[in-house]
Coordinates of C-alpha atoms in Angstrom, one line a residue:
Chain A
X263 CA 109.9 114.4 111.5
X264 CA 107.1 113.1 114.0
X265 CA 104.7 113.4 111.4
X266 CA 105.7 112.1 107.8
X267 CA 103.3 112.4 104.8
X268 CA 103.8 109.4 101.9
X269 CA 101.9 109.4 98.7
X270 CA 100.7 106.4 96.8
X271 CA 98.8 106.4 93.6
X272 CA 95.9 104.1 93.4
X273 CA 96.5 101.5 91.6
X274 CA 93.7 99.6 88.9
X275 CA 94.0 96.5 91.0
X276 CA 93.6 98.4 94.5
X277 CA 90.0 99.4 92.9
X278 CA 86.9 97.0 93.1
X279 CA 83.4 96.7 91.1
X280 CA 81.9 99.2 93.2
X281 CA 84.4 101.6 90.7
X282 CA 86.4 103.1 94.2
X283 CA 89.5 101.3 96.0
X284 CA 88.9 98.3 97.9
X285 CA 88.9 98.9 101.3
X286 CA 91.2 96.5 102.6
X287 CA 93.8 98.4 100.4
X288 CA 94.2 101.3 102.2
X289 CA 95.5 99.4 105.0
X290 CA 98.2 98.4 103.0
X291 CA 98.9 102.0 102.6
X292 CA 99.0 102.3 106.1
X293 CA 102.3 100.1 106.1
X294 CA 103.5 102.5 103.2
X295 CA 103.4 105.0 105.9
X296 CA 104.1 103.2 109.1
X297 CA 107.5 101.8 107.1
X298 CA 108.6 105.6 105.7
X299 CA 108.0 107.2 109.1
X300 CA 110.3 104.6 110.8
X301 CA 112.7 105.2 108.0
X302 CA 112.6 108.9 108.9
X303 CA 113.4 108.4 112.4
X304 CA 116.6 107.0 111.0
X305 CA 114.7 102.9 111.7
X306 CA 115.0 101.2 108.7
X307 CA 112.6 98.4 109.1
X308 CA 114.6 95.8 107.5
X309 CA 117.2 96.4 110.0
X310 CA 114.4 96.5 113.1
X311 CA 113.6 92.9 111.3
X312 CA 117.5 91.9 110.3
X313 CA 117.7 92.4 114.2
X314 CA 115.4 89.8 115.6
X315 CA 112.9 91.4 116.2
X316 CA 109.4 92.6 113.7
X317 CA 106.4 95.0 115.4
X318 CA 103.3 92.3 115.0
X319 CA 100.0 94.0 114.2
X320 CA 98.1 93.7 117.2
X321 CA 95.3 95.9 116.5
X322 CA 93.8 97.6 113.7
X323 CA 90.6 100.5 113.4
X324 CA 89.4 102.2 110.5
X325 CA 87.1 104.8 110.2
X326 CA 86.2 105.3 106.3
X327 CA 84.7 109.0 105.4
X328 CA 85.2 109.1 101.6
X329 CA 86.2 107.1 98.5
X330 CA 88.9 107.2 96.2
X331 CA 89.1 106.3 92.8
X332 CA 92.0 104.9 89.7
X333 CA 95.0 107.3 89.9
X334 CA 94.0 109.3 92.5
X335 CA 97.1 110.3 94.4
X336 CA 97.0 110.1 98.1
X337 CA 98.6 111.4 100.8
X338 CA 99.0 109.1 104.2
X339 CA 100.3 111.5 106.8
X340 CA 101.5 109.2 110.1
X341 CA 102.5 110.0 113.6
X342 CA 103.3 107.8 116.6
X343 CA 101.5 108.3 119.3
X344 CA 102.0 105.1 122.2
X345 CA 105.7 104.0 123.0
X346 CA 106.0 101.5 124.8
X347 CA 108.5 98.3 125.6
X348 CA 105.9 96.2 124.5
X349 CA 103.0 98.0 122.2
X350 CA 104.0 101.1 120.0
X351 CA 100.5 102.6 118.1
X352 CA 100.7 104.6 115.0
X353 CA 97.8 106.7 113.4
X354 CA 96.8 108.0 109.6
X355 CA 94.9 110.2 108.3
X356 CA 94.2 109.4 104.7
X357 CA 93.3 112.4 102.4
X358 CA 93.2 113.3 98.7
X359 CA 96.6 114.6 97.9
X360 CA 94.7 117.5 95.7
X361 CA 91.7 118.6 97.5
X362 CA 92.4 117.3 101.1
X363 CA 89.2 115.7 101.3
X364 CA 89.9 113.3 104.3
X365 CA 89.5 109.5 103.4
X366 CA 90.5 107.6 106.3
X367 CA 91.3 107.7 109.8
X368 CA 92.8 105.2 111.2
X369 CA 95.2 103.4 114.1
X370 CA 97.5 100.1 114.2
X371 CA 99.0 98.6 117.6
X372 CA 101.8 96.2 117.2
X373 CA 103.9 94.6 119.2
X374 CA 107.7 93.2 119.2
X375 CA 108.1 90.2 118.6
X376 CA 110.4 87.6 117.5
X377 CA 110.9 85.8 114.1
X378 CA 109.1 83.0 116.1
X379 CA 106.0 85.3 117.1
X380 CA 107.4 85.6 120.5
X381 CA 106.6 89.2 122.3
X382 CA 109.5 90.8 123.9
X383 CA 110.4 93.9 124.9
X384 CA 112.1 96.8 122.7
X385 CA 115.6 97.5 123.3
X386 CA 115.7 100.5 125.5
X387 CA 117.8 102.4 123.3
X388 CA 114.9 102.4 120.4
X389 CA 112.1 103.1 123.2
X390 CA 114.1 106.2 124.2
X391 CA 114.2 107.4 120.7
X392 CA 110.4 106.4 120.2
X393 CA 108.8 108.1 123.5
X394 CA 110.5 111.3 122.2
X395 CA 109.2 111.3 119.2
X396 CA 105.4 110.6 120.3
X397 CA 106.3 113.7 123.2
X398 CA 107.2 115.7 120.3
X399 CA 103.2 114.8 118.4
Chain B
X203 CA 94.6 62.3 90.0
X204 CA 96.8 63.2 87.2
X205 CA 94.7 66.1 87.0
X206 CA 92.8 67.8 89.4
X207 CA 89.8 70.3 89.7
X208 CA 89.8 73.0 92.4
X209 CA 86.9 75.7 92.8
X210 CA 87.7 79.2 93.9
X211 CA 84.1 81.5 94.4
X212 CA 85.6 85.2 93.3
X213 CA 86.0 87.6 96.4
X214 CA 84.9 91.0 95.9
X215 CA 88.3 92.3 96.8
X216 CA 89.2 90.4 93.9
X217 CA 86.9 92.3 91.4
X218 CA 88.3 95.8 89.6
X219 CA 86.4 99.2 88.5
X220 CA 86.1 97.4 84.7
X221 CA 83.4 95.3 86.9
X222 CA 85.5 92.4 86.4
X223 CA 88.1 89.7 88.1
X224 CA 91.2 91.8 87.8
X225 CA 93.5 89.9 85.7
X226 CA 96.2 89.4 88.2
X227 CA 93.8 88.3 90.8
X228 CA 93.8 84.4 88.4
X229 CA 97.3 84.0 89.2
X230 CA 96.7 83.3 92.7
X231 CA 94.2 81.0 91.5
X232 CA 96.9 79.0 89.5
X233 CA 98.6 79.0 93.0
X234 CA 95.2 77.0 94.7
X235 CA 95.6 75.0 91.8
X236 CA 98.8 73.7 91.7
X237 CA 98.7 73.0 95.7
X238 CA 95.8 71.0 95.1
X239 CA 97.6 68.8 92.7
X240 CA 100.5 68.5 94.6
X241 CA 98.3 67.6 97.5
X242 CA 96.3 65.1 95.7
X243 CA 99.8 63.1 94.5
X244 CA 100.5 62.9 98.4
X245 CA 103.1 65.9 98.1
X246 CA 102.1 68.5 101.0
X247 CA 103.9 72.0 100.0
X248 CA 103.9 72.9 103.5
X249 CA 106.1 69.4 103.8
X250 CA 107.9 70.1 100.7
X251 CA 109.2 73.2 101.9
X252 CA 110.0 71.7 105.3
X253 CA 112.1 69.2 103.6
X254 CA 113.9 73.1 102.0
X255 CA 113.0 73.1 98.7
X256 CA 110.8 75.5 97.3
X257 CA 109.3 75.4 93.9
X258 CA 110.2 79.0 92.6
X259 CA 107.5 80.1 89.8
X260 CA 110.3 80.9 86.8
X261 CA 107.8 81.3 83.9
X262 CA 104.2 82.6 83.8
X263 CA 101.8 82.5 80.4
X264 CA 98.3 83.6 80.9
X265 CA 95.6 83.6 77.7
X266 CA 92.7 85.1 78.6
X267 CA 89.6 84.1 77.0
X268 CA 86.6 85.9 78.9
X269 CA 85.8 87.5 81.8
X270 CA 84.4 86.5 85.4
X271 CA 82.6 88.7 87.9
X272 CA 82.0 88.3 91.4
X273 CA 80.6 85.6 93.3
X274 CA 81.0 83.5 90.5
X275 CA 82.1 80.0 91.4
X276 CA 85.6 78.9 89.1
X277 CA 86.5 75.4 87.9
X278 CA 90.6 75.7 88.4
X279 CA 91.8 72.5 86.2
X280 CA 95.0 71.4 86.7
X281 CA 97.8 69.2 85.1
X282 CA 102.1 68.6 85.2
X283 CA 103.0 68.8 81.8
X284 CA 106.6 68.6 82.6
X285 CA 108.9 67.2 85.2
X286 CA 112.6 67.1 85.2
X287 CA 114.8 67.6 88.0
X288 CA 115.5 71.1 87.4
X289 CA 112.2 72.3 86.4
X290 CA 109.2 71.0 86.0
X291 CA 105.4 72.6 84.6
X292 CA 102.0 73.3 85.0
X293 CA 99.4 73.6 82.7
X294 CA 95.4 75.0 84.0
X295 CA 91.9 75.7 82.4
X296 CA 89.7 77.8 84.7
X297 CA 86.1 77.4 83.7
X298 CA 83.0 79.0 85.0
X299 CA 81.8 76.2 87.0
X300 CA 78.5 76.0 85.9
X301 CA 78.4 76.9 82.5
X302 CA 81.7 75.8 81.5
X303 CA 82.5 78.5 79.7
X304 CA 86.2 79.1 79.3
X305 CA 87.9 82.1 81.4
X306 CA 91.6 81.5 81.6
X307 CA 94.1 78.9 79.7
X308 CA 97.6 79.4 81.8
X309 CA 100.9 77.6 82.3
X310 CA 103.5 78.2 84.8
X311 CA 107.4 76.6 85.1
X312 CA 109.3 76.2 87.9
X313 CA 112.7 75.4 89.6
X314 CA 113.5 73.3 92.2
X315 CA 115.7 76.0 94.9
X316 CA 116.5 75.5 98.5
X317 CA 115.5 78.8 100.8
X318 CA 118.0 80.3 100.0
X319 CA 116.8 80.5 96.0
X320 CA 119.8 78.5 94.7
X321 CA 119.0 76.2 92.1
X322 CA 118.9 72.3 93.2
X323 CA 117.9 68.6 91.6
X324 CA 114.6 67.6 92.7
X325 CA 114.8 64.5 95.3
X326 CA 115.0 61.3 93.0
X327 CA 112.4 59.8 94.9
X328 CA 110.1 62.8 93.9
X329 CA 110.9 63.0 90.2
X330 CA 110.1 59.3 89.3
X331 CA 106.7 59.7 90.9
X332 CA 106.3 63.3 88.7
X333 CA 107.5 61.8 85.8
X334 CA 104.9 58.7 86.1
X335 CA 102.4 61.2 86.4
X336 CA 103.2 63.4 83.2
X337 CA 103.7 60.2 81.2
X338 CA 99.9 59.9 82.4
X339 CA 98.1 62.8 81.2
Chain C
X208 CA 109.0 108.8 75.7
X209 CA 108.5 106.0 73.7
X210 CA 110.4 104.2 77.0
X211 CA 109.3 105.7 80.2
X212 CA 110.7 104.3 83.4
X213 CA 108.3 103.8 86.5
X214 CA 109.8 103.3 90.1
X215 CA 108.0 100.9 92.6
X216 CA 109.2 100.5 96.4
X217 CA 108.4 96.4 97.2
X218 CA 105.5 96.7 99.9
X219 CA 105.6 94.5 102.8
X220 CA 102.1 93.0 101.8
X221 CA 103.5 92.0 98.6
X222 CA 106.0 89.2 99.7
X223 CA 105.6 85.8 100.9
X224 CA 106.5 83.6 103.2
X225 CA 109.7 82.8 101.0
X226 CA 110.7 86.1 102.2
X227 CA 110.3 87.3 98.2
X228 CA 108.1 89.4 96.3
X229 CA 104.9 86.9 95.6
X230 CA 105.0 86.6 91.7
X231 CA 101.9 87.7 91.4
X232 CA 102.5 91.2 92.5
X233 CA 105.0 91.8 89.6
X234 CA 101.9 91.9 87.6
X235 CA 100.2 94.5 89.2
X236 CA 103.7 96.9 88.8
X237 CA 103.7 96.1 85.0
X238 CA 99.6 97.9 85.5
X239 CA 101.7 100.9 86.9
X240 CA 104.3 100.9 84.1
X241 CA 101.4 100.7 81.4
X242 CA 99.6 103.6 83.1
X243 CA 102.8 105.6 83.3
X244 CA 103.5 105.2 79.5
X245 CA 100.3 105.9 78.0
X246 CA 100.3 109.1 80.7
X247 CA 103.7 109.9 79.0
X248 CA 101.6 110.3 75.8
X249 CA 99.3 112.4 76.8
X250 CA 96.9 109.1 77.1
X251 CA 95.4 109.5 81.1
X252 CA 93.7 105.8 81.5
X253 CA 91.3 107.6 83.2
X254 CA 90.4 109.3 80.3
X255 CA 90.8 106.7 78.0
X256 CA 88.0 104.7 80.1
X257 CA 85.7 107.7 80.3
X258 CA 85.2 107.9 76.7
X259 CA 84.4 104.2 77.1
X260 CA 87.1 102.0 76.3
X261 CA 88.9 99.9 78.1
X262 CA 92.4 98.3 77.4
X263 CA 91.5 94.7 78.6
X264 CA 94.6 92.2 79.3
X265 CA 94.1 89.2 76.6
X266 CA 97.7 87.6 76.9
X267 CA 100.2 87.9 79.5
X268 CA 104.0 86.3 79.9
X269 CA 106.7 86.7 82.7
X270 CA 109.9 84.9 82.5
X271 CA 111.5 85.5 86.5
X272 CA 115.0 86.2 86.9
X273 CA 115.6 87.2 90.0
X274 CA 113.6 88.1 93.0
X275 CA 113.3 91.2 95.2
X276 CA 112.6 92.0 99.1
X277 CA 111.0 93.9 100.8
X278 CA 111.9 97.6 100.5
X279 CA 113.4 97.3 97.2
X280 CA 113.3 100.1 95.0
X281 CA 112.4 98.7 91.1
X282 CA 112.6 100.4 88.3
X283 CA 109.8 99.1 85.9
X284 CA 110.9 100.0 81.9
X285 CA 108.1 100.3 79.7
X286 CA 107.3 100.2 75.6
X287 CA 104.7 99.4 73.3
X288 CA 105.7 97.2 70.9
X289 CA 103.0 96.3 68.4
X290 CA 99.6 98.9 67.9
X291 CA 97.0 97.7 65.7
X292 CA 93.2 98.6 65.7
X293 CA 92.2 95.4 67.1
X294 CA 95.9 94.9 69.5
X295 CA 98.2 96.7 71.0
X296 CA 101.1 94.7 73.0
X297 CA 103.4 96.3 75.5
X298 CA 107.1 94.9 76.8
X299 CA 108.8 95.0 80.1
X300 CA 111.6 95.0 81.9
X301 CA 111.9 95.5 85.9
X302 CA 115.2 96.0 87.2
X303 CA 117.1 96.5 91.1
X304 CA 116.9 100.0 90.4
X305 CA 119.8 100.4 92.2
X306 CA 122.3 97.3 91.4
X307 CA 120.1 97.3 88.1
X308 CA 120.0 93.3 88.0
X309 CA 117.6 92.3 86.0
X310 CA 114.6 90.8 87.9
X311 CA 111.5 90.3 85.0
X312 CA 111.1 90.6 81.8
X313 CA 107.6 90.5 80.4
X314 CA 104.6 91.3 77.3
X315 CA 101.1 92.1 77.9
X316 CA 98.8 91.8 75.2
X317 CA 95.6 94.6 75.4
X318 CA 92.2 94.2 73.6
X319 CA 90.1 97.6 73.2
X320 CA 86.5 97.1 74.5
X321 CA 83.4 98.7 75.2
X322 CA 82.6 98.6 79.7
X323 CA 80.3 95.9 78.5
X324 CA 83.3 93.7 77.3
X325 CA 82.8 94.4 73.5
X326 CA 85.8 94.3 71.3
X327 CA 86.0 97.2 69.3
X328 CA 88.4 98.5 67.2
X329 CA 91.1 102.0 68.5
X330 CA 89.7 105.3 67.2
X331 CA 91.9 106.3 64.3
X332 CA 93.3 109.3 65.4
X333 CA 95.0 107.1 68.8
X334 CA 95.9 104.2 66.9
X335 CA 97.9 106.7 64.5
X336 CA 99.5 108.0 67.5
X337 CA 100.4 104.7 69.0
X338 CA 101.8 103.8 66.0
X339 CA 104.5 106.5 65.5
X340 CA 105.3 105.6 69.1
X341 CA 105.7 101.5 68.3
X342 CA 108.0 102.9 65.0
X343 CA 109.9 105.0 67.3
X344 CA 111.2 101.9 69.5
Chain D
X27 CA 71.2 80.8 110.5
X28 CA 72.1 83.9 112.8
X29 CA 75.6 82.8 112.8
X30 CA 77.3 81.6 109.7
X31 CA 80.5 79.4 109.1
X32 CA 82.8 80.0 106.2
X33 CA 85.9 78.1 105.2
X34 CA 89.5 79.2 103.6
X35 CA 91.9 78.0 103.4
X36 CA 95.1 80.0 103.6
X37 CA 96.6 80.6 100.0
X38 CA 100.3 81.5 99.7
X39 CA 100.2 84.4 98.2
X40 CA 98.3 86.0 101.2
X41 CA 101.7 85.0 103.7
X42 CA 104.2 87.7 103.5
X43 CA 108.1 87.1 104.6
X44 CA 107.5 87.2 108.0
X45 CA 106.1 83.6 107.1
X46 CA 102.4 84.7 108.5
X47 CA 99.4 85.6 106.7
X48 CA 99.6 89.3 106.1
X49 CA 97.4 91.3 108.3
X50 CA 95.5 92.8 105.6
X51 CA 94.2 89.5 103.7
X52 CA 92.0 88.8 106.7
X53 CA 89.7 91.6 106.1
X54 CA 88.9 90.1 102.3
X55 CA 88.1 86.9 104.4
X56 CA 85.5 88.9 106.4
X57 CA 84.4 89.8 103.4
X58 CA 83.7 86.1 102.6
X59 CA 82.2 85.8 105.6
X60 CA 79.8 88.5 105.2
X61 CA 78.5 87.3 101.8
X62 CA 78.0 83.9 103.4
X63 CA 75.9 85.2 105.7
X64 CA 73.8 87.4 103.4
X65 CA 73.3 84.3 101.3
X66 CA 72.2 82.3 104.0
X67 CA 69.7 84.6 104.4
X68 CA 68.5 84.4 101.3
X69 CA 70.2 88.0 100.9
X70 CA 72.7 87.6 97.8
X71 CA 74.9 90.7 97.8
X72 CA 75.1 90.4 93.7
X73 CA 71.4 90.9 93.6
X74 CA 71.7 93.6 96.2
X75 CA 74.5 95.5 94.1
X76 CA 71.8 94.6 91.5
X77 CA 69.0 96.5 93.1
X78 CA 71.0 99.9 93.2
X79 CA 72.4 98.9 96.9
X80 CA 75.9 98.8 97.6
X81 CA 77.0 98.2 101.8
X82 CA 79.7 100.7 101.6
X83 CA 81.9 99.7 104.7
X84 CA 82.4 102.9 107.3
X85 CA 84.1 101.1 110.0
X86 CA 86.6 98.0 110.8
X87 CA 87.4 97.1 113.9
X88 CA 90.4 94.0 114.4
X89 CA 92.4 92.5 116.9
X90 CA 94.5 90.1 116.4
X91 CA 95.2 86.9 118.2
X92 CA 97.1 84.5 117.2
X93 CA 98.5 84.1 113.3
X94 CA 97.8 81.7 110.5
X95 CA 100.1 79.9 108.3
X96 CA 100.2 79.3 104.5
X97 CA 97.4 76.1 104.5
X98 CA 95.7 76.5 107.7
X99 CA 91.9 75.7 107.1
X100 CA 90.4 78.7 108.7
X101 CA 86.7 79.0 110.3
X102 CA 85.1 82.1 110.4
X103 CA 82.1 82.5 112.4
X104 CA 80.0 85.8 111.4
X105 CA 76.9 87.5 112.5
X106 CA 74.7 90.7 112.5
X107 CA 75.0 92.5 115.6
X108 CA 73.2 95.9 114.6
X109 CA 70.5 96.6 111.7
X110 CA 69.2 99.8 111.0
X111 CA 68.2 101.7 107.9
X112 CA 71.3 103.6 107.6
X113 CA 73.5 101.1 109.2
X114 CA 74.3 97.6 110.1
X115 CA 77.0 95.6 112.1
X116 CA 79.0 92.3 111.8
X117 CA 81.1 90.7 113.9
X118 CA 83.3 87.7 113.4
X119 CA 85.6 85.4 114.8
X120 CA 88.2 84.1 113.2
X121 CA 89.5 80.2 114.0
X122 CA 92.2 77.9 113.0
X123 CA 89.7 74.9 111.9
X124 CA 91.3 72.1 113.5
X125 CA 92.6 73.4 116.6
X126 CA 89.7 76.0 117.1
X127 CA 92.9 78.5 118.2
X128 CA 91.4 82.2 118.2
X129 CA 93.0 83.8 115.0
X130 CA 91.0 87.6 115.1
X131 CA 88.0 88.7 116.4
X132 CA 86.4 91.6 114.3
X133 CA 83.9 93.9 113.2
X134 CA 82.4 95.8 110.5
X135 CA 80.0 98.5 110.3
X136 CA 78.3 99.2 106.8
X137 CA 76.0 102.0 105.6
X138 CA 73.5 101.4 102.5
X139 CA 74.7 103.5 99.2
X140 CA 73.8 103.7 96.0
X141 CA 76.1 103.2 93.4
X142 CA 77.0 106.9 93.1
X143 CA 78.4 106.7 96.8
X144 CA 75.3 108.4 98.2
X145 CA 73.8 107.3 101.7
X146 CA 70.4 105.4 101.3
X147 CA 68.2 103.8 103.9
X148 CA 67.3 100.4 103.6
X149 CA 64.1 98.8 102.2
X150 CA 61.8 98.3 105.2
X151 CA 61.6 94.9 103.8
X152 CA 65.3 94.0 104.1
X153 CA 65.6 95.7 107.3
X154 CA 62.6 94.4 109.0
X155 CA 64.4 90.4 108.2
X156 CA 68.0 92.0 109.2
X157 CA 66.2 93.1 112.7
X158 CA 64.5 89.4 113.4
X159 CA 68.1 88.0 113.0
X160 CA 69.7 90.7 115.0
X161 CA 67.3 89.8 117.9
X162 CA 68.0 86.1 117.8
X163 CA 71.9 86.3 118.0

């Protein structure tokens, strides 16, 4: 359960002229993952957000090392690995759900906030739950 | 100012493997349209929304009559056609800018809601200066 | 399989600051039903566009019933409803696919075309297929 | 003309419900930036892709500052901070227009392809004009 794999099809409107997917896509796929790993940890991320508080993307890094094309299926595998009261860091790898070729590589940094964009600290009871998991990685 | 021209330059992001605008990419475009209008009858959206009334999109129709590619530089055209307190409509011409050709026809209705997507009367106030303007076109 | 149903969990990047799914995202999800359905024949899009055609999108129409959030799970209902040589036209209907409130219904209208934007007319032996599949409905 | 600025202008459909713009719709704005900076070099990208080059992006780099709201006029402020034949650099920074707040500071790195995906140098031509503006940032 510290690492979760998701898969997402690529969509037509994901792809660009260049005939591969966009690359500002992928990072939506990112979420895809970020938001099923939580949910595996038993964090549902409308509740994290029904509760005051959302994880703000503070930082974002991408390394691209292949393309993907229309209806390729893709597998985004997560892990944690920072857990902190204020900054929590995910990363991805990105590969081809059939051959494995990687795609991407990448990290996110967020930080909780309030509805207002506020930064404040997680409640201890999640950050004890989170700095086991990113142990566990 | 009854009706209102916008220009959009298509984003590659915006652009699908057929080498093309992808066809939902043009709603958005409807979007910078219609703000424009409002914005040119002295109606901010941003103030509208303030005030708790949204303008919920309830109807979409798209025609589309040829194709755009990237970097090319879009006439958005835009008119009310309609305007009653519970719903009024849209009606747009996108053109290549230059050579006038015609891309997209489109029309979308809409209803008055607060936040909380309940169905309200448009202000009074705001309806007689909408309905002055449809009389117009 | 002349209705196949396609399931689509509402991304974060796809709602707006109404705290609803944007409705221009719908349109991308009625994309992933199409693909679905003609895969359900035995038609891979992929395919179809390798032997040079493409299915481009000449009419489109949404009517909006309801909204969804974030992490919704929608169940997108798909059927062709008119094949011709010149025109095929595909319905939809996206539910809650757990409530099952309705939440669109919309048509797409589809063009066969060369990559170079050509109309061209569906090779017999696909339009006879299509055809038994619009009777079927 | 080593530093270029573009204007957006934040469209709705790139908020999402935390009532932001979505992390991800900045990098299509780099994007704009990057074209604008190409063009004002007398560089446009469509007569690059035209030429058999593509500028396949390998790296993204973003942190984010502060966030934008749905009609914010943004700024964004790019240049070339690396050329070489198998790779340049941009960096950008991202402001709200009026109130020249910090929104994200950012970088891509790109590496010359053809349109089959495959690594390329540069033409010593382009490159030799890329390197003269790299020097004078």
């Amino acid at each position: 359960m510290t690492v979760t794999t998701s898969r997402v099809r690529v969509r037509y409107a994901e792809t660009d002229a260049m005939g591969v997917v966009h690359h500002a896509a992928y990072i939506v796929w990112l979420e895809v993952g970020r938001v099923d790993w939580l949910k595996a940890q038993g964090m549902d991320y409308r509740e994290i957000e029904a509760s005051g508080i959302s994880l703000a993307v503070s930082g974002l890094e991408v390394r691209y090392a292949s393309s993907a094309v229309f209806d390729d299926e893709i597998s985004v595998e997560t892990r944690m690995t920072e857990a902190k009261s204020r900054r929590v860091r995910f990363e991805y790898s990105l590969r081809h759900a059939e051959y494995e070729r990687l795609i991407i590589k990448a990290s996110t940094v967020h930080v909780p906030t309030t509805k207002a964009g506020i930064a404040v600290r997680l409640p201890a009871e999640w950050l004890g739950r989170l700095e086991r998991l990113v142990a566990a990685v």
